[in-house]
CSV table of C-alpha atoms in Angstrom, one decimal:
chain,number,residue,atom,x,y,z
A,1,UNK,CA,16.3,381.3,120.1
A,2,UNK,CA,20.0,380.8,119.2
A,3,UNK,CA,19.2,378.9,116.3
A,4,UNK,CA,17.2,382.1,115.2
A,5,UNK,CA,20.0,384.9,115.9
A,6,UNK,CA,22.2,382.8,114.1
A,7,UNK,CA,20.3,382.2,111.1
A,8,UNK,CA,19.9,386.0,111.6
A,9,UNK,CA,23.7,386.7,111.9
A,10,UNK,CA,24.3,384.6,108.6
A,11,UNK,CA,24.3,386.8,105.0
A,12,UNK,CA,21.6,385.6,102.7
A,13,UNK,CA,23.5,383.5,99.3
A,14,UNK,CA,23.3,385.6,96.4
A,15,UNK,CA,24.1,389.1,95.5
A,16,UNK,CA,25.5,391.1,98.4
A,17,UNK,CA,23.9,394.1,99.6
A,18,UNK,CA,24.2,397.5,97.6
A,19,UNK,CA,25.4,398.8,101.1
A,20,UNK,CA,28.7,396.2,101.0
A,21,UNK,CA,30.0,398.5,97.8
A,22,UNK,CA,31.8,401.3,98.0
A,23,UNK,CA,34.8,403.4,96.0
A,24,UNK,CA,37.5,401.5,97.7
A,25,UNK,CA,36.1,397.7,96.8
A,26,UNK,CA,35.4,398.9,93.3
A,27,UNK,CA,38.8,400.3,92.5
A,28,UNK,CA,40.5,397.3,93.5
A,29,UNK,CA,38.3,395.0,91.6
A,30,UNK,CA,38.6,397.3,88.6
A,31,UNK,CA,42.6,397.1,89.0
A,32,UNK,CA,42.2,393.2,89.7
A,33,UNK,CA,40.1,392.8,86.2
A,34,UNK,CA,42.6,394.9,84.4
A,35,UNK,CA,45.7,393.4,85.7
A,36,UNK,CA,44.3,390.2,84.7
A,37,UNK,CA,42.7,390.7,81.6
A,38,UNK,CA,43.8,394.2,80.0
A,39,UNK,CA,42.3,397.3,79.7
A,40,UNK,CA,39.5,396.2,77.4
A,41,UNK,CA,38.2,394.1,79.9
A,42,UNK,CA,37.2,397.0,82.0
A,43,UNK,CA,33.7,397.0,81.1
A,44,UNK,CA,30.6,398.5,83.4
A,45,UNK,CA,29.2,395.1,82.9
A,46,UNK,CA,31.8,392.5,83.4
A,47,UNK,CA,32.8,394.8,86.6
A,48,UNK,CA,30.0,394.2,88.0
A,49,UNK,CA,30.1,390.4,87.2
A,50,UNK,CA,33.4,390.4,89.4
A,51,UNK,CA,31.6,392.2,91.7
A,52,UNK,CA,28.9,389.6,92.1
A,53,UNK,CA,26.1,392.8,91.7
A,54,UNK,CA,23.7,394.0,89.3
A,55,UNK,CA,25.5,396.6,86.8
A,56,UNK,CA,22.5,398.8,88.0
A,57,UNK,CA,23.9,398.5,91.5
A,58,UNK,CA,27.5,399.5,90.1
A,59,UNK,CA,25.7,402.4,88.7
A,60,UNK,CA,24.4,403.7,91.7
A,61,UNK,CA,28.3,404.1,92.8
A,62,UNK,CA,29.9,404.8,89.9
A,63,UNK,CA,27.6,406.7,87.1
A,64,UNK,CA,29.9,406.1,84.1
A,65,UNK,CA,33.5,404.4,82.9
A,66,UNK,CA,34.3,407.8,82.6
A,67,UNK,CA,34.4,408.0,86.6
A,68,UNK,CA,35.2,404.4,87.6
A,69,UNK,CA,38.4,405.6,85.5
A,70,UNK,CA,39.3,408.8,87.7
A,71,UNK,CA,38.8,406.6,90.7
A,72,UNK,CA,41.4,404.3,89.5
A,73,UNK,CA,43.7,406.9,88.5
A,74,UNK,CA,43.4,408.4,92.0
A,75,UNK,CA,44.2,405.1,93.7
A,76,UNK,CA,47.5,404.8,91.4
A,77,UNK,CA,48.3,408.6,92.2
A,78,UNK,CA,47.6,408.0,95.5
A,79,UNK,CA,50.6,405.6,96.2
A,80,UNK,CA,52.7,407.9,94.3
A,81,UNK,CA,55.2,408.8,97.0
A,82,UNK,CA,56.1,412.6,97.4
A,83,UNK,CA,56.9,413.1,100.9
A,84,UNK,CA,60.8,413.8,100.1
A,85,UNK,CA,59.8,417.2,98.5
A,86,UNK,CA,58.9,418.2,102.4
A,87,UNK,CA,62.6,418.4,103.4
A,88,UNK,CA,64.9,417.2,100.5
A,89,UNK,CA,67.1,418.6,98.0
A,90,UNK,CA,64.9,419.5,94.3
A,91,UNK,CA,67.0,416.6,92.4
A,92,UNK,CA,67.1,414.0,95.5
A,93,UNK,CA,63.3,414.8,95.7
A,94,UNK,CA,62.7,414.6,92.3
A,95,UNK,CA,64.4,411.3,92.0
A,96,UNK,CA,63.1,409.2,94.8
A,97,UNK,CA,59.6,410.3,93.4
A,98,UNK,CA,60.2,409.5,89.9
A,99,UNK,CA,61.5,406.0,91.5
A,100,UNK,CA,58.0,405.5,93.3
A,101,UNK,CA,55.6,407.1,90.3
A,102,UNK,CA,57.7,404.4,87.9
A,103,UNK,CA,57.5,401.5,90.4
A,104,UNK,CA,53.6,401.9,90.4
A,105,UNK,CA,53.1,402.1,87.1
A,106,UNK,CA,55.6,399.3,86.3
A,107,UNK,CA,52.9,396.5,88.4
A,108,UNK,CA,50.3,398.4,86.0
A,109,UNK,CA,50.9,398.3,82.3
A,110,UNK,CA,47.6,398.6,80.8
A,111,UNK,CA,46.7,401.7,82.4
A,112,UNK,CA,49.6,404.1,81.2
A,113,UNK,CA,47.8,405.0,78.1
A,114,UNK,CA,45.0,405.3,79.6
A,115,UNK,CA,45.7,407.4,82.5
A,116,UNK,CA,49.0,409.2,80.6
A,117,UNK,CA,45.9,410.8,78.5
A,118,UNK,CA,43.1,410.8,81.6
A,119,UNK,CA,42.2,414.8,82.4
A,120,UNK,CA,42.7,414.9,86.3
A,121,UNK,CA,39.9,417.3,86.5
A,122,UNK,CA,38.2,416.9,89.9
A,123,UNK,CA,40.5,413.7,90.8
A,124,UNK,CA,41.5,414.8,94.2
A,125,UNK,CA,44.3,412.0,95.1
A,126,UNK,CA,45.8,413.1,91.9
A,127,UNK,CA,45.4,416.7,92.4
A,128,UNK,CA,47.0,416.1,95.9
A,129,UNK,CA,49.9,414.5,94.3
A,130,UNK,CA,50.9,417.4,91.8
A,131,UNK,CA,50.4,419.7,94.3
A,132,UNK,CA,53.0,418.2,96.4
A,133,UNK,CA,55.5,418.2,93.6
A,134,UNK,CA,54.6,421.7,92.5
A,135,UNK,CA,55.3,423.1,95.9
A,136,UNK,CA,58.7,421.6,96.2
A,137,UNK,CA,59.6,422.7,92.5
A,138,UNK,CA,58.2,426.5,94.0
A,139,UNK,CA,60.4,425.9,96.7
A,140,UNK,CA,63.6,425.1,95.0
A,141,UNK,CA,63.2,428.3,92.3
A,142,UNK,CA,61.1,426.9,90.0
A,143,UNK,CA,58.7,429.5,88.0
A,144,UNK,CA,55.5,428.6,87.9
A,145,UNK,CA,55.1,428.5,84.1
A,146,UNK,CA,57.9,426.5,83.3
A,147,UNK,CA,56.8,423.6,86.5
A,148,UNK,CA,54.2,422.0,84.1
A,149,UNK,CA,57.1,421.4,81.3
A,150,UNK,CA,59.2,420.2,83.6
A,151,UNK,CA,56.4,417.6,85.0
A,152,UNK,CA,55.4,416.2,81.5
A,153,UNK,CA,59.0,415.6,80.2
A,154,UNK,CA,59.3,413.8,83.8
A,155,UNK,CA,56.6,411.8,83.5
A,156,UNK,CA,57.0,411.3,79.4
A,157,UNK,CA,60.4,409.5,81.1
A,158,UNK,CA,58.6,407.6,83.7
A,159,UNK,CA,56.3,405.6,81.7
A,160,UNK,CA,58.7,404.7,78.9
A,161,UNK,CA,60.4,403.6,82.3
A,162,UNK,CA,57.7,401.4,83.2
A,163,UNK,CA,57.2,399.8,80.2
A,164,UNK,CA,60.9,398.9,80.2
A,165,UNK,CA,60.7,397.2,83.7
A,166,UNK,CA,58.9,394.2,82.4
A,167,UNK,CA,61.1,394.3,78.9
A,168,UNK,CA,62.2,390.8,78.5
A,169,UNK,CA,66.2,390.3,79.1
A,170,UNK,CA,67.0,389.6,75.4
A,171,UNK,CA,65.1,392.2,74.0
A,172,UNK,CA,68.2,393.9,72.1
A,173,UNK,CA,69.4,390.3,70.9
A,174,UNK,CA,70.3,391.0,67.4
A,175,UNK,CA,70.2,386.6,67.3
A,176,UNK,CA,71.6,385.6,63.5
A,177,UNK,CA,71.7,389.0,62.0
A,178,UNK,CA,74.3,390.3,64.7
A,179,UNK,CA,76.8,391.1,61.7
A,180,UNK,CA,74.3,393.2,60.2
A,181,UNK,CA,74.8,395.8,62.8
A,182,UNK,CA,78.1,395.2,64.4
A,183,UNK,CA,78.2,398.3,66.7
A,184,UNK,CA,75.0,397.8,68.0
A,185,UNK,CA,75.9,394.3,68.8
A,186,UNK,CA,78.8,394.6,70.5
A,187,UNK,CA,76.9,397.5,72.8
A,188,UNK,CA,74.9,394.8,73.7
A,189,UNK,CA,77.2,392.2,74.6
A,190,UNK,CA,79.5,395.0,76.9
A,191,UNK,CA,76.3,396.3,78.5
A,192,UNK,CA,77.3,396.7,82.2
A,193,UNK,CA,76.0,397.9,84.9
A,194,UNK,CA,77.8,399.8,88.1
A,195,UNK,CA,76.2,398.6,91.6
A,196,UNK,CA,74.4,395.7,90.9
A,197,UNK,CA,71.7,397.3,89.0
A,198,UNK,CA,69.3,395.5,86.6
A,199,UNK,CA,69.3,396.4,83.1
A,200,UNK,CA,65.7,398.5,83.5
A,201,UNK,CA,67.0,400.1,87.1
A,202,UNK,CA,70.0,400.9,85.3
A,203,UNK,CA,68.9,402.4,82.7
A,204,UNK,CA,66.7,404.4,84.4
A,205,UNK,CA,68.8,405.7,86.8
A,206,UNK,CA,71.2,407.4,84.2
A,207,UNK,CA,68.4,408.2,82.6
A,208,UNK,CA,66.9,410.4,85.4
A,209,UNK,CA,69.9,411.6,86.3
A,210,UNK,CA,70.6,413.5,83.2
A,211,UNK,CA,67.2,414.5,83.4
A,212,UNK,CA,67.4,416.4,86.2
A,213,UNK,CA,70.2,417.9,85.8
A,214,UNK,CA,69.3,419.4,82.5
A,215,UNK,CA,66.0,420.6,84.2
A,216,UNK,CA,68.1,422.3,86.8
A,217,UNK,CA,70.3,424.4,84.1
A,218,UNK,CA,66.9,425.7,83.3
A,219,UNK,CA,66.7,427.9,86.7
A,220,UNK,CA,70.6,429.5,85.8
């Protein structure tokens, strides 16, 4: 009798279950595949190989790439943090979220031109997300049909951002033809950076600074 309920306890080998799959498992495997092997990996049929299912089982959760693409976009958006427009200041808002939506896109290279051209048309996470930033831009003064603007030039800032985060450290090496542009060079070699900052945080931070503040001469 034991022997039997264990042998009954026990998964069969193969393909699991359709029942095991679910939004959540196939986001992250679709994220895993990418990360791995770029964008053009993500294929119905080799996610499903990761998957260890049929592609029809995939199917029967996901009915095209044009979904299994909103439902990666919506887990990115998703950790996207946006709390500080509760109860902060517009630009100290604005800053700490540009600081999360760049650190999550940073880890995720070979999304940003995919989801920095994805409609988020019935992509609830996402949805979620702008609405949070909206409402704080609302609350600090904003008018509604300038808010949109101001978003995209954020975010046209962000994922240049992200890119740079994973820039390698001699990237503006001008190597033997240094006296070809002597300005530039010397730039370079003075770079500095107040704080302890990296290069790419650096950057960014002045960056997003001036940002903000020429979005906030807007509401004079």
């Amino acid at each position: 009798m034991k022997a039997a309920k264990a042998k009954a306890g026990r998964r069969r080998a193969g393909r699991p279950p359709l029942a095991l799959l679910g939004p959540a498992q196939i986001t992250r495997a679709a994220l895993k595949l990418v990360s791995r092997d770029g964008y053009k990996a993500l294929t119905m049929s080799k996610l499903a190989k990761s998957l260890n299912v049929a592609p029809s089982a995939l199917y029967n959760h996901v009915r095209s790439k044009q979904e299994l693409l909103r439902l990666v976009e919506d887990s990115l958006m998703a950790r996207v943090d946006v709390s500080a427009f509760l109860d902060q200041p517009w630009d100290q808002a604005v800053s700490k979220w540009a600081h999360s939506y760049r650190d999550v896109f940073s880890s995720h290279l070979p999304l940003i031109p995919v989801i920095a051209l994805l409609p988020v048309t019935n992509a609830p996470q996402t949805l979620l997300m702008y609405e949070a930033v909206t409402e704080g831009f609302l609350r600090a003064g904003w008018r509604s049909a300038r808010i949109i603007d101001a978003i995209v030039a954020l975010e046209s800032f962000i994922f240049g951002s992200a890119y740079d985060v994973n820039a390698p450290s001699d990237i503006f090496a001008p190597g033997e033809l240094g006296a070809t542009a002597p300005a530039f060079s010397s730039a370079v070699a003075h770079r500095s950076n107040a704080g302890q900052l990296n290069d790419a945080d650096a950057a960014f931070s002045l960056g997003l600074a001036a940002l903000i503040a020429g979005l906030a001469t807007t509401l004079v």
